[in-house]
Coordinates of C-alpha atoms (C1' of nucleotides) in Angstrom, one line a residue:
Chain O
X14 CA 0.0 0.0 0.0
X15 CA 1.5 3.4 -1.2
X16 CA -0.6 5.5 1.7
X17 CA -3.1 4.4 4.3
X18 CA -6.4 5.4 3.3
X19 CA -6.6 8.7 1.9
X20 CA -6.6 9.1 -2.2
X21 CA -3.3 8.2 -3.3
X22 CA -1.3 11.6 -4.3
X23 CA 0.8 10.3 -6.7
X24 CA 2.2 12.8 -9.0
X25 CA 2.4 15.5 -6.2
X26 CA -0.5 18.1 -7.6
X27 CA -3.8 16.8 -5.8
X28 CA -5.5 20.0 -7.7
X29 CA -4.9 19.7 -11.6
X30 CA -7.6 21.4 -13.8
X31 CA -6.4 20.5 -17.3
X32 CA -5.6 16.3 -15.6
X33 CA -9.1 16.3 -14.6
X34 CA -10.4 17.7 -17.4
X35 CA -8.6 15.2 -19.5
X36 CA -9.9 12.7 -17.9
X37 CA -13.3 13.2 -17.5
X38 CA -12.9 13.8 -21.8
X39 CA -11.0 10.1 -21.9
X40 CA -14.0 8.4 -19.3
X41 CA -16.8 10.1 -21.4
X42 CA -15.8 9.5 -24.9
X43 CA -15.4 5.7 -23.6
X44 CA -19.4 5.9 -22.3
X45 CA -20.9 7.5 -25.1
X46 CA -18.8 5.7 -27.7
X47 CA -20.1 2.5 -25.5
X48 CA -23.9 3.8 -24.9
X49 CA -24.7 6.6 -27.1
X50 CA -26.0 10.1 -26.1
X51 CA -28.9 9.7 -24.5
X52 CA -28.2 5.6 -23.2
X53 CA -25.0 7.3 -21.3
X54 CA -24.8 8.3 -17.9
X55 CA -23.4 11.4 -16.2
X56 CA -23.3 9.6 -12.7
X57 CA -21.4 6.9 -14.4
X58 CA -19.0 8.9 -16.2
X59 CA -18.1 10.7 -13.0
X60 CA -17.8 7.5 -11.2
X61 CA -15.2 5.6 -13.7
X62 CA -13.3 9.6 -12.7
X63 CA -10.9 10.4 -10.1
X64 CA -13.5 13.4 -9.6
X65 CA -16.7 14.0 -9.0
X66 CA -20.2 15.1 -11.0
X67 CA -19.9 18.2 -9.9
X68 CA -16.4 18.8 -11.9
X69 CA -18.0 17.3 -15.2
X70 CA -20.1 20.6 -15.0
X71 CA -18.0 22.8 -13.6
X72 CA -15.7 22.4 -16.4
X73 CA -18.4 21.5 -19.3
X74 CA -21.5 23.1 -18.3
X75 CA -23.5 19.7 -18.9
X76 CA -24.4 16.6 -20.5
X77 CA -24.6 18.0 -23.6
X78 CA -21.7 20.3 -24.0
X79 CA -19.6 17.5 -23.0
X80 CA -20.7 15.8 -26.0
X81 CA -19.7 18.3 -28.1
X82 CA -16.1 18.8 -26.0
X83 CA -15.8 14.8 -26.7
X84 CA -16.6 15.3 -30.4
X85 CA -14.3 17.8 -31.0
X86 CA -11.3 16.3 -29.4
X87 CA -12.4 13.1 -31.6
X88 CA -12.2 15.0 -34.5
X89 CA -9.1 16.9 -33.6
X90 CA -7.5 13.3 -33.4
X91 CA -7.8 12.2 -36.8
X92 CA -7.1 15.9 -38.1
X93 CA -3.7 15.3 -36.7
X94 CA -3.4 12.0 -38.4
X95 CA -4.3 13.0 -41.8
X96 CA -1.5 16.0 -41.5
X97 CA 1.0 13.8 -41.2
X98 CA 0.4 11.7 -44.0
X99 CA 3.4 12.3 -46.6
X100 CA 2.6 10.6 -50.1
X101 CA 4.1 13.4 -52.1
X102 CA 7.1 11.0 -53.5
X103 CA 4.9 8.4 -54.6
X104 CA 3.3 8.2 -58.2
X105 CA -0.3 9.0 -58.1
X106 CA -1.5 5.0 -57.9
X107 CA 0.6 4.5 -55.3
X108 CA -0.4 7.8 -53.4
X109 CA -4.1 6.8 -53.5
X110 CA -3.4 3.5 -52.4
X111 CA -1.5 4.6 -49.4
X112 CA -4.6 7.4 -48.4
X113 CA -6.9 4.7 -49.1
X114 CA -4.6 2.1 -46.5
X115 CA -3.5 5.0 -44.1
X116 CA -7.6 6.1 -43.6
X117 CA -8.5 2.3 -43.7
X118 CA -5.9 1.9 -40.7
X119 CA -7.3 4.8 -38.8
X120 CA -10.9 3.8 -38.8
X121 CA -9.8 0.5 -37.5
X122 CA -8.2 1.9 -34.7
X123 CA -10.3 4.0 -33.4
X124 CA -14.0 2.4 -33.6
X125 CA -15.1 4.5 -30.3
X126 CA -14.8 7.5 -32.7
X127 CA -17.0 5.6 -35.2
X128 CA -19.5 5.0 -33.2
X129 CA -19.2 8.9 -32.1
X130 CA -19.9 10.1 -35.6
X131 CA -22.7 7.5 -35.8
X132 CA -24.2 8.4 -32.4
X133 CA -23.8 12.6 -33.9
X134 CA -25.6 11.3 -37.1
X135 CA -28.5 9.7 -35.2
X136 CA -28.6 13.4 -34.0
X137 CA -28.5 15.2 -36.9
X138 CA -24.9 16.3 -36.6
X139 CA -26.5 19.0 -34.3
X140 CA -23.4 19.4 -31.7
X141 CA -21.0 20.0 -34.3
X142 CA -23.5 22.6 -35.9
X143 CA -23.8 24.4 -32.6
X144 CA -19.7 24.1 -32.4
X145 CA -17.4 26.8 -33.5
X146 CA -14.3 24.5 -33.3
X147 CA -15.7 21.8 -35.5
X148 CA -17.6 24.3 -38.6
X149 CA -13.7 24.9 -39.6
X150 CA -11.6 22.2 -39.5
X151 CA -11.7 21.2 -42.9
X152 CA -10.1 17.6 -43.4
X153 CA -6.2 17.8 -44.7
X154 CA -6.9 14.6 -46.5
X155 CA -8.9 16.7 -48.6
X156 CA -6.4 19.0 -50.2
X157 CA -3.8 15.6 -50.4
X158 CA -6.5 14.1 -52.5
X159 CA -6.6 17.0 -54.7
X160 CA -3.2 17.1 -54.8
X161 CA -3.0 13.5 -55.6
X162 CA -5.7 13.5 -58.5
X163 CA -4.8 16.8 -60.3
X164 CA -1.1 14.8 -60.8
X165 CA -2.7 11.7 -61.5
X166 CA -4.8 13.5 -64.4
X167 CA -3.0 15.2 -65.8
X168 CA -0.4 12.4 -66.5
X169 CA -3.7 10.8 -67.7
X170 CA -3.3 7.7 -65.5
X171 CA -7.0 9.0 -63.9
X172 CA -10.3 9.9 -65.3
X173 CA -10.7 13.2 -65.4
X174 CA -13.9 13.5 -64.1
X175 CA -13.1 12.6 -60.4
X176 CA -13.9 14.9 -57.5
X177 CA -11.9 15.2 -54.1
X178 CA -14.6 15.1 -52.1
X179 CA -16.7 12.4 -53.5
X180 CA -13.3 9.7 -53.9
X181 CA -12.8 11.0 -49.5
X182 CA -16.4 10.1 -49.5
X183 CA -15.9 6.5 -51.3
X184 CA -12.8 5.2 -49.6
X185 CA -14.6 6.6 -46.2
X186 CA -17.6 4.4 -46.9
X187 CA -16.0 1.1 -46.9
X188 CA -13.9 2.0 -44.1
X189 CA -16.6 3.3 -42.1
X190 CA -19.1 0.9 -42.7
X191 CA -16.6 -2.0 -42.1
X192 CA -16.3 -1.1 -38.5
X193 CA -19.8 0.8 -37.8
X194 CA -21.9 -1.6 -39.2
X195 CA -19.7 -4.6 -38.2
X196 CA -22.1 -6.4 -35.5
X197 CA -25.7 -6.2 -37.7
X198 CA -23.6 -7.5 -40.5
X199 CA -21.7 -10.3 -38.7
X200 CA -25.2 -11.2 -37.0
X201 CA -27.0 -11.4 -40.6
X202 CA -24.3 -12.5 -42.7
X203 CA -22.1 -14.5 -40.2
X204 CA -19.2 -12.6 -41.2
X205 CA -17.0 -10.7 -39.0
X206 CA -15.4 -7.7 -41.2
X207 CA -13.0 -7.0 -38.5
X208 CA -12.0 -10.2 -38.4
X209 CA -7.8 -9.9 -38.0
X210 CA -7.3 -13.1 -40.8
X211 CA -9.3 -10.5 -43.5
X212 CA -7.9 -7.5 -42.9
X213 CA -5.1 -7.5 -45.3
X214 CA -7.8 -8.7 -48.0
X215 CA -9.9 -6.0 -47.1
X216 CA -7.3 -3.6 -46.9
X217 CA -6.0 -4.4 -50.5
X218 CA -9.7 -4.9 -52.0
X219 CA -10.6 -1.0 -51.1
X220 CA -7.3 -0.1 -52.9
X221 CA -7.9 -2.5 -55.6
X222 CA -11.5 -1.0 -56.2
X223 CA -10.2 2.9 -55.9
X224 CA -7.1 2.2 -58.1
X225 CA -9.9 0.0 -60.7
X226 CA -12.3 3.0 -60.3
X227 CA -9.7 6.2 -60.9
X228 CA -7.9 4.4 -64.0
X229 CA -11.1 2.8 -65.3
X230 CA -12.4 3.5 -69.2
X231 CA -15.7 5.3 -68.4
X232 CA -18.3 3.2 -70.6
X233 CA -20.7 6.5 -72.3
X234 CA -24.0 4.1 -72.1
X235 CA -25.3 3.0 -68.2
X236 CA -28.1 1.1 -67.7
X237 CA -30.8 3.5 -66.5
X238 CA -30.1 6.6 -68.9
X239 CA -32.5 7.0 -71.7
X240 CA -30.2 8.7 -74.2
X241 CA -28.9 5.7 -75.9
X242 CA -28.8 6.3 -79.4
Chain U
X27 CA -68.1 17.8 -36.6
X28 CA -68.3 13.7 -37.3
X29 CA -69.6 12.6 -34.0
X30 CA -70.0 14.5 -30.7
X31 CA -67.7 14.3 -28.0
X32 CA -66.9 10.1 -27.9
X33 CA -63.8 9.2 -30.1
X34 CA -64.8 9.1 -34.1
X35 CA -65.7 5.3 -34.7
X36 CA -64.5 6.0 -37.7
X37 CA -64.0 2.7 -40.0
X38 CA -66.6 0.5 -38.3
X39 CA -64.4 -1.7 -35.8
X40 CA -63.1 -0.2 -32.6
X41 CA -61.4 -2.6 -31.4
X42 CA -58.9 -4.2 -34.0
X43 CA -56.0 -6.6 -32.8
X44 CA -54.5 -6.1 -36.4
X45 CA -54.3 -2.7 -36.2
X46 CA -53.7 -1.2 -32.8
X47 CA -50.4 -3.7 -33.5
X48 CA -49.5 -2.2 -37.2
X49 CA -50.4 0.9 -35.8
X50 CA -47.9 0.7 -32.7
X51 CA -44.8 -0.4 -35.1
X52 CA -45.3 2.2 -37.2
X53 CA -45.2 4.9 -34.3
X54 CA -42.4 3.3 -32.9
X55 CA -40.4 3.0 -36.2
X56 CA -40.3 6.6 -36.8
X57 CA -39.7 7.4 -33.2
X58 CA -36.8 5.2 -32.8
X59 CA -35.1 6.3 -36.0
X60 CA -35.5 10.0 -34.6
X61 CA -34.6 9.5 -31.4
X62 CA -32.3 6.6 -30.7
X63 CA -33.4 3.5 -28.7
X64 CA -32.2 5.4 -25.2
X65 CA -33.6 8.4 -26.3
X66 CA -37.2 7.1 -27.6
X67 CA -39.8 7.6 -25.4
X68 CA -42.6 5.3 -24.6
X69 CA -44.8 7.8 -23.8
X70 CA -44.1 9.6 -26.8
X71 CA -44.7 6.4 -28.7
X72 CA -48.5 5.9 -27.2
X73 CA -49.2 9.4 -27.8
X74 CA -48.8 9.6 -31.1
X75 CA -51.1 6.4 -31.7
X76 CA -54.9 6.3 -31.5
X77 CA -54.2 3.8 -28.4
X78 CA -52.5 4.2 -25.4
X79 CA -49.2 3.2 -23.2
X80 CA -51.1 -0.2 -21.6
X81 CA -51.1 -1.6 -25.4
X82 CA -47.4 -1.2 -26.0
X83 CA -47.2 -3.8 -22.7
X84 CA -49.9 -5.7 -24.0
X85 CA -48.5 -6.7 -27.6
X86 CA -45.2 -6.4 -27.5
X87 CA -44.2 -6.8 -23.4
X88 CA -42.2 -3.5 -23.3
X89 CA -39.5 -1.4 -25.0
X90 CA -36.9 -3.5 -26.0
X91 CA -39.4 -6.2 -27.5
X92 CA -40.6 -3.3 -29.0
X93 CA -38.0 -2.2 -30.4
X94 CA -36.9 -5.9 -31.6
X95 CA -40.2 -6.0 -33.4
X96 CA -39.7 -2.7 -35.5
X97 CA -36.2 -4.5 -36.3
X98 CA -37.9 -7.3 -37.4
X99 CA -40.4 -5.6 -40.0
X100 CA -37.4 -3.3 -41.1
X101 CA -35.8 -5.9 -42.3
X102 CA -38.8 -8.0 -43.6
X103 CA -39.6 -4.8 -45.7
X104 CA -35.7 -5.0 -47.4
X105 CA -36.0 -8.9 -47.7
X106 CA -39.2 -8.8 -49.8
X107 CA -37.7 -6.0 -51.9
X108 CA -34.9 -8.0 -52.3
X109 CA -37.0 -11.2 -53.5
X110 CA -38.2 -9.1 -56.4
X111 CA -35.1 -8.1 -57.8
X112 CA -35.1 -9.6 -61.3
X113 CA -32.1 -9.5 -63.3
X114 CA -31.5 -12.5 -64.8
X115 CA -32.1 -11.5 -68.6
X116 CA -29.4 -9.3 -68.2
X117 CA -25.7 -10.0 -69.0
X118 CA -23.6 -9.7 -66.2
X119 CA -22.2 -5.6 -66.3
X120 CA -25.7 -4.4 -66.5
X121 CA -27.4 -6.9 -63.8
X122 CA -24.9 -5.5 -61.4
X123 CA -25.1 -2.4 -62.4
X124 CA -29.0 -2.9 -61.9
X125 CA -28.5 -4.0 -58.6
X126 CA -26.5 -1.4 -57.5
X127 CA -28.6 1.0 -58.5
X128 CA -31.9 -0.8 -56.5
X129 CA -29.6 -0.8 -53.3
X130 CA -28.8 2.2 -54.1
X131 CA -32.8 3.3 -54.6
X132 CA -33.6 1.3 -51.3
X133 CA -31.5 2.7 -49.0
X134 CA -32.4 6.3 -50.1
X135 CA -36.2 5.6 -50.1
X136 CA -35.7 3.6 -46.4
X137 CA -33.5 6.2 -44.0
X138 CA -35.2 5.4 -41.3
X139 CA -34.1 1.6 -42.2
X140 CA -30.3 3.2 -42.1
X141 CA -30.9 5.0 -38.9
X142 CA -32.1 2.0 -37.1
X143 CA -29.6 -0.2 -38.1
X144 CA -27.1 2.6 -36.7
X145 CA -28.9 2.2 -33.7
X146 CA -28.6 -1.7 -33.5
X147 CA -25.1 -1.6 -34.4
X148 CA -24.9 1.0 -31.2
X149 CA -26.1 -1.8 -29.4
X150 CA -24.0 -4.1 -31.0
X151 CA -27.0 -6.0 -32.6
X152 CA -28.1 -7.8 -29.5
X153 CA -31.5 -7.5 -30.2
X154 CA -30.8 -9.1 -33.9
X155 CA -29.0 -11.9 -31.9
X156 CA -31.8 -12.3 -29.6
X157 CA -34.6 -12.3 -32.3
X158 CA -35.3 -16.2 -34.1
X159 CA -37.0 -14.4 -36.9
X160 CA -33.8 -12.0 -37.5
X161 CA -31.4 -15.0 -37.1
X162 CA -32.7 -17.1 -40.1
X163 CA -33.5 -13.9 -43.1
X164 CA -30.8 -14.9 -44.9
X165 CA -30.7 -11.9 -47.6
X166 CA -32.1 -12.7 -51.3
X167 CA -30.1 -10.4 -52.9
X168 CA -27.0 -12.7 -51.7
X169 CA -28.1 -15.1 -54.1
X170 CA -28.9 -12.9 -57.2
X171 CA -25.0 -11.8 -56.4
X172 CA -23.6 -15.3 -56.4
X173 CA -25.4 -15.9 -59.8
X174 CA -23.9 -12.6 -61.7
X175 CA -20.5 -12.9 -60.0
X176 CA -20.4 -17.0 -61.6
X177 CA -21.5 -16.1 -64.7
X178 CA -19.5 -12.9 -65.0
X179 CA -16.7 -15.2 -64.0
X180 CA -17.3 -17.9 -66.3
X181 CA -17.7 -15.5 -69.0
X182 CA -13.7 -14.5 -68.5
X183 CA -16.1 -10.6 -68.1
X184 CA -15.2 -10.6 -64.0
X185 CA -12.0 -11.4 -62.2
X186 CA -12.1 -14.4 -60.4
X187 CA -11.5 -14.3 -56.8
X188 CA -14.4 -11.8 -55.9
X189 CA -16.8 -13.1 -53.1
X190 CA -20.5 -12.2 -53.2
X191 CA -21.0 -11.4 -49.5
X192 CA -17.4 -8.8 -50.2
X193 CA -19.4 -7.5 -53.2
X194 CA -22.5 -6.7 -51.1
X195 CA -20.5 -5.1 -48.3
X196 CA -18.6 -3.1 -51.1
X197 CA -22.0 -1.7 -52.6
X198 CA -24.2 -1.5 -49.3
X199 CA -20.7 0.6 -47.9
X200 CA -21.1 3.3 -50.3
X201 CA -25.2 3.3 -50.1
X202 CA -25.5 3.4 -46.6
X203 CA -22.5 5.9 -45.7
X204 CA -24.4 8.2 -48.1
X205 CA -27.5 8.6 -46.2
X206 CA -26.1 7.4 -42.5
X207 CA -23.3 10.1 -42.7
X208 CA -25.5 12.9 -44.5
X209 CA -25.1 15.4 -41.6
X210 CA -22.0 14.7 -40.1
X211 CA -20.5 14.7 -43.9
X212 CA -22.7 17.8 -45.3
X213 CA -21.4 19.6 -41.5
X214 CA -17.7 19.1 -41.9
X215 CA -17.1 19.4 -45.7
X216 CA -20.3 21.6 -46.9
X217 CA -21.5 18.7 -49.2
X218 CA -25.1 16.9 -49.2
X219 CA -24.7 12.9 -50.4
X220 CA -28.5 13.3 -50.7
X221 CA -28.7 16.4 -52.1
X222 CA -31.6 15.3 -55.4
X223 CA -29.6 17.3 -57.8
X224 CA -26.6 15.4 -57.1
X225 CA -28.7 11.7 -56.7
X226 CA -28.1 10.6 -60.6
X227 CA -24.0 11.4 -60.5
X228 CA -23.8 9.1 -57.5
X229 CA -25.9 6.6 -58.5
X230 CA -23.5 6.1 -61.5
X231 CA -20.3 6.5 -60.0
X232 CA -21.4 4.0 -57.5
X233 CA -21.9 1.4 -61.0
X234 CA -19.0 2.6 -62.3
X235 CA -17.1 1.9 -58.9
X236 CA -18.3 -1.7 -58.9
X237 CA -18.1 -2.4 -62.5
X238 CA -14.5 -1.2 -62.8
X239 CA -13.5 -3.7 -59.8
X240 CA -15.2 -6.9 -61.0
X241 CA -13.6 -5.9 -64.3
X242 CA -9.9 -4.5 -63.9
X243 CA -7.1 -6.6 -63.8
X244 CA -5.5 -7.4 -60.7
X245 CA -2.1 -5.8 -60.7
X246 CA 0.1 -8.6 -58.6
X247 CA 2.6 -5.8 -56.8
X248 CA 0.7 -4.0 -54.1
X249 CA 1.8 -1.1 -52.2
X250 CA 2.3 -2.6 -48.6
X251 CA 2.8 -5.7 -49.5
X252 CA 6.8 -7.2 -48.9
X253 CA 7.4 -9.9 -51.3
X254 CA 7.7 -7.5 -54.6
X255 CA 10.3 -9.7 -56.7
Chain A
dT14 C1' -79.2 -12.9 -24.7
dG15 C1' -76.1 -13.6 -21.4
dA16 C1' -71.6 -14.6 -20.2
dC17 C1' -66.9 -15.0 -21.2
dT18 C1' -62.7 -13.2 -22.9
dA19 C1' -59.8 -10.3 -25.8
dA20 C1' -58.9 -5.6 -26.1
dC21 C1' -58.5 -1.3 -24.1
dG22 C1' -58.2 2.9 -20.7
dT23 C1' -56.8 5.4 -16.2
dA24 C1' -54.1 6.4 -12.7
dC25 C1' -50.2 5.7 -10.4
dC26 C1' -45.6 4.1 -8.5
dG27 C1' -40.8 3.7 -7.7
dG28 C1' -36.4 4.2 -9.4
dT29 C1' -33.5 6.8 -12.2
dT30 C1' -31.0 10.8 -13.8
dC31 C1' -29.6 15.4 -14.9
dG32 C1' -28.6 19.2 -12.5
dT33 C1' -27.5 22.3 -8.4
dA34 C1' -27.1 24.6 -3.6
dC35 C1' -23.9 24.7 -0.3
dA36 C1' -19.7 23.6 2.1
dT37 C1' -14.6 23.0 1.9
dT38 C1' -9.8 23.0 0.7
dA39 C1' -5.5 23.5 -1.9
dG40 C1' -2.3 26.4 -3.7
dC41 C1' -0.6 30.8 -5.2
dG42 C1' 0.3 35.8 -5.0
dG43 C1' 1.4 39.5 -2.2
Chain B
dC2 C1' 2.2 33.5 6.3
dC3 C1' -2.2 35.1 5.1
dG4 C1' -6.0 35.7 2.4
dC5 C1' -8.2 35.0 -2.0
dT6 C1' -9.9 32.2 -5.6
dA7 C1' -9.8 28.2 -8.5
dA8 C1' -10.9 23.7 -7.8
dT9 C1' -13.2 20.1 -5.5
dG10 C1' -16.6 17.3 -2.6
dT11 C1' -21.4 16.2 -0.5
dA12 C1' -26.0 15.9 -0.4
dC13 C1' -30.1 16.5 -2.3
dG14 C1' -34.1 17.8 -5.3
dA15 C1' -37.4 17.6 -9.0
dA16 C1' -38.8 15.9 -13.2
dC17 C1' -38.8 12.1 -16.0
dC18 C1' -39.8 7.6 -17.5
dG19 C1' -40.5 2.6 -17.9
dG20 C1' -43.6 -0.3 -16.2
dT21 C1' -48.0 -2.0 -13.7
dA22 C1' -52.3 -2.7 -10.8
dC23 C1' -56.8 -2.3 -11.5
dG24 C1' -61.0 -1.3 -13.7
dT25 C1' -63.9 -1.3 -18.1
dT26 C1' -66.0 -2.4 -22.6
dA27 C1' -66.6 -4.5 -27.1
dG28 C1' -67.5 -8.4 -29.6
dT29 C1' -68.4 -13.2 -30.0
dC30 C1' -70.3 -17.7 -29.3
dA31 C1' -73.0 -21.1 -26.9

DNA sequence: TGACTAACGTACCGGTTCGTACATTAGCGG
DNA sequence: CCGCTAATGTACGAACCGGTACGTTAGTCA
């Protein structure tokens, strides 16, 4: 036993705002990740804390507001990530393929912050409407897309007629759904995308089918246009 | 005014099993794809229905069962839409194209379908696990895949090693990201996936995505991958 | 037609849960 | 070393919400 019965001081300061505040931010990202808005608990965040209730709103205000502080540092996360990718040496397939990994890695690794973004959809993305940090973040992965696909066309390796945002959007579908939609999936289907054994296959069939889409001939005639002649 | 001051007998029966039931699900459909299973109310439920709180009990036996059998007619709906899907006079490109395009139709017509399978997933699908009738759907359009992919692969038209159930997950990704993610994505990069004047260009660049992968040749180096020579 | 049961309504309870009033202490500046 | 304030703890309240006990009526069938 380290003391007798009192709390344990370890790291000498007893009073630390910004420790407590980080860990009431770690505790209730865990619970809403686990439980969703309205199915988490205040008391039970406070009680997996070194603190008390009271702190979570002295420092946040409330239940809500602590949503939005959880979202934000979520998003502040991957925003980090995606500014240290570096494909700027690689050719254009290669560079798409290793966004495509690198954002295939990241959802994996962080499925609380999945289910975050799914638990803000089920709201209507309202919190990070009503949250000044979150309206300008804008994703760097963006502009390395951009960057990525202007090279990539104009060497013609690409179709010409691909935008940023929609390719972000198509390599974060498969990602996202992979790990978001995981247990109605594995319960209908009886497969477990997560599975460890598939997760090089999967890895390599979104870069297969972003690589196949980019450098694809678009055929002029689809099924479901009229203006065939 | 129909009738006086007693509740409008409208259509003959007042009392009808069938329809207090129906009438229930519905209610509780669209209040649990607004709200989220924690934050659906009962109360809310009965008072939007021409019955009261004491029938919820008496058909279903209380929230969760409830919610288990909106889950269950969700996904009934999608199965029977599923069993229509005819695309066998079609040659292989356009009857997956066709399909894509009919998930692609279904989810947008069904979001509160998407929402509550959010919601399950937030629950890690243990009411689909706990439901007999959920456990043995087995979905249709499976099938229809299986029968394109073989022929498309027989034909020398598909690459080989594609598995239908990958192929599902690859087209239901982008379909339901689209309208799961709406807000969260239309917040953070100013873009609406369901935005109507923008419904035809993704409808075909989700064909196009699929057809380029069954059709592109699989290039054996991969990024990633260690054994290059 | 009368009685029996499925179907329905009312009123209420008890626990839960967000939030707060009030008391207290640590640590820093002067 | 003293006082001031940021930081923290305790105890409690009021509304909410899932669930139920109890009473009532409609429809049906012998």
């Amino acid at each position: 036993m380290t003391s007798v019965d009192e709390p344990a001081r370890s790291n000498g300061r007893i009073r630390d705002a910004a420790r407590t505040r980080a860990e009431i931010l770690d505790v209730a990202t865990r619970e809403f990740a686990r439980a969703g808005y309205d199915g988490a608990r205040v008391d039970e965040i406070a009680a997996r804390t070194r603190t008390t209730k009271r702190m979570i709103y002295y420092y946040f205000g409330g239940k809500e507001q602590l949503f939005t502080a959880v979202l934000e540092r979520a998003y502040g996360v991957i925003r980090e990530a995606e500014q240290e990718l570096d494909v700027d040496h690689l050719d254009p397939v290669a560079a798409i393929r290793r966004l495509a990994e690198v954002t295939f890695d990241h959802h994996e690794q962080h499925p609380d912050f999945i289910r975050l973004v799914s638990i803000e959809n089920i709201h209507d993305a309202e919190h990070i409407a009503a949250s000044e940090k979150l309206g300008r973040i804008g994703s760097p992965a963006l502009d390395v897309i951009r960057r990525i696909l202007t090279a990539g066309q104009e060497s013609g390796l690409f179709t010409a007629d691909v935008d940023a945002v929609d390719l972000h959007a198509m390599i974060s579908s498969f990602c996202f759904f992979r790990v978001a939609n995981r247990h109605t999936f594995g319960a209908l289907f009886g497969r477990d995308l997560v599975d460890p054994g598939q997760r090089a296959h999967y890895r390599a069939m979104l870069g297969d089918m972003v690589i196949a889409y980019l450098t694809a001939e678009r055929s002029p005639d689809r099924s479901g246009d009229r203006h065939t002649s």
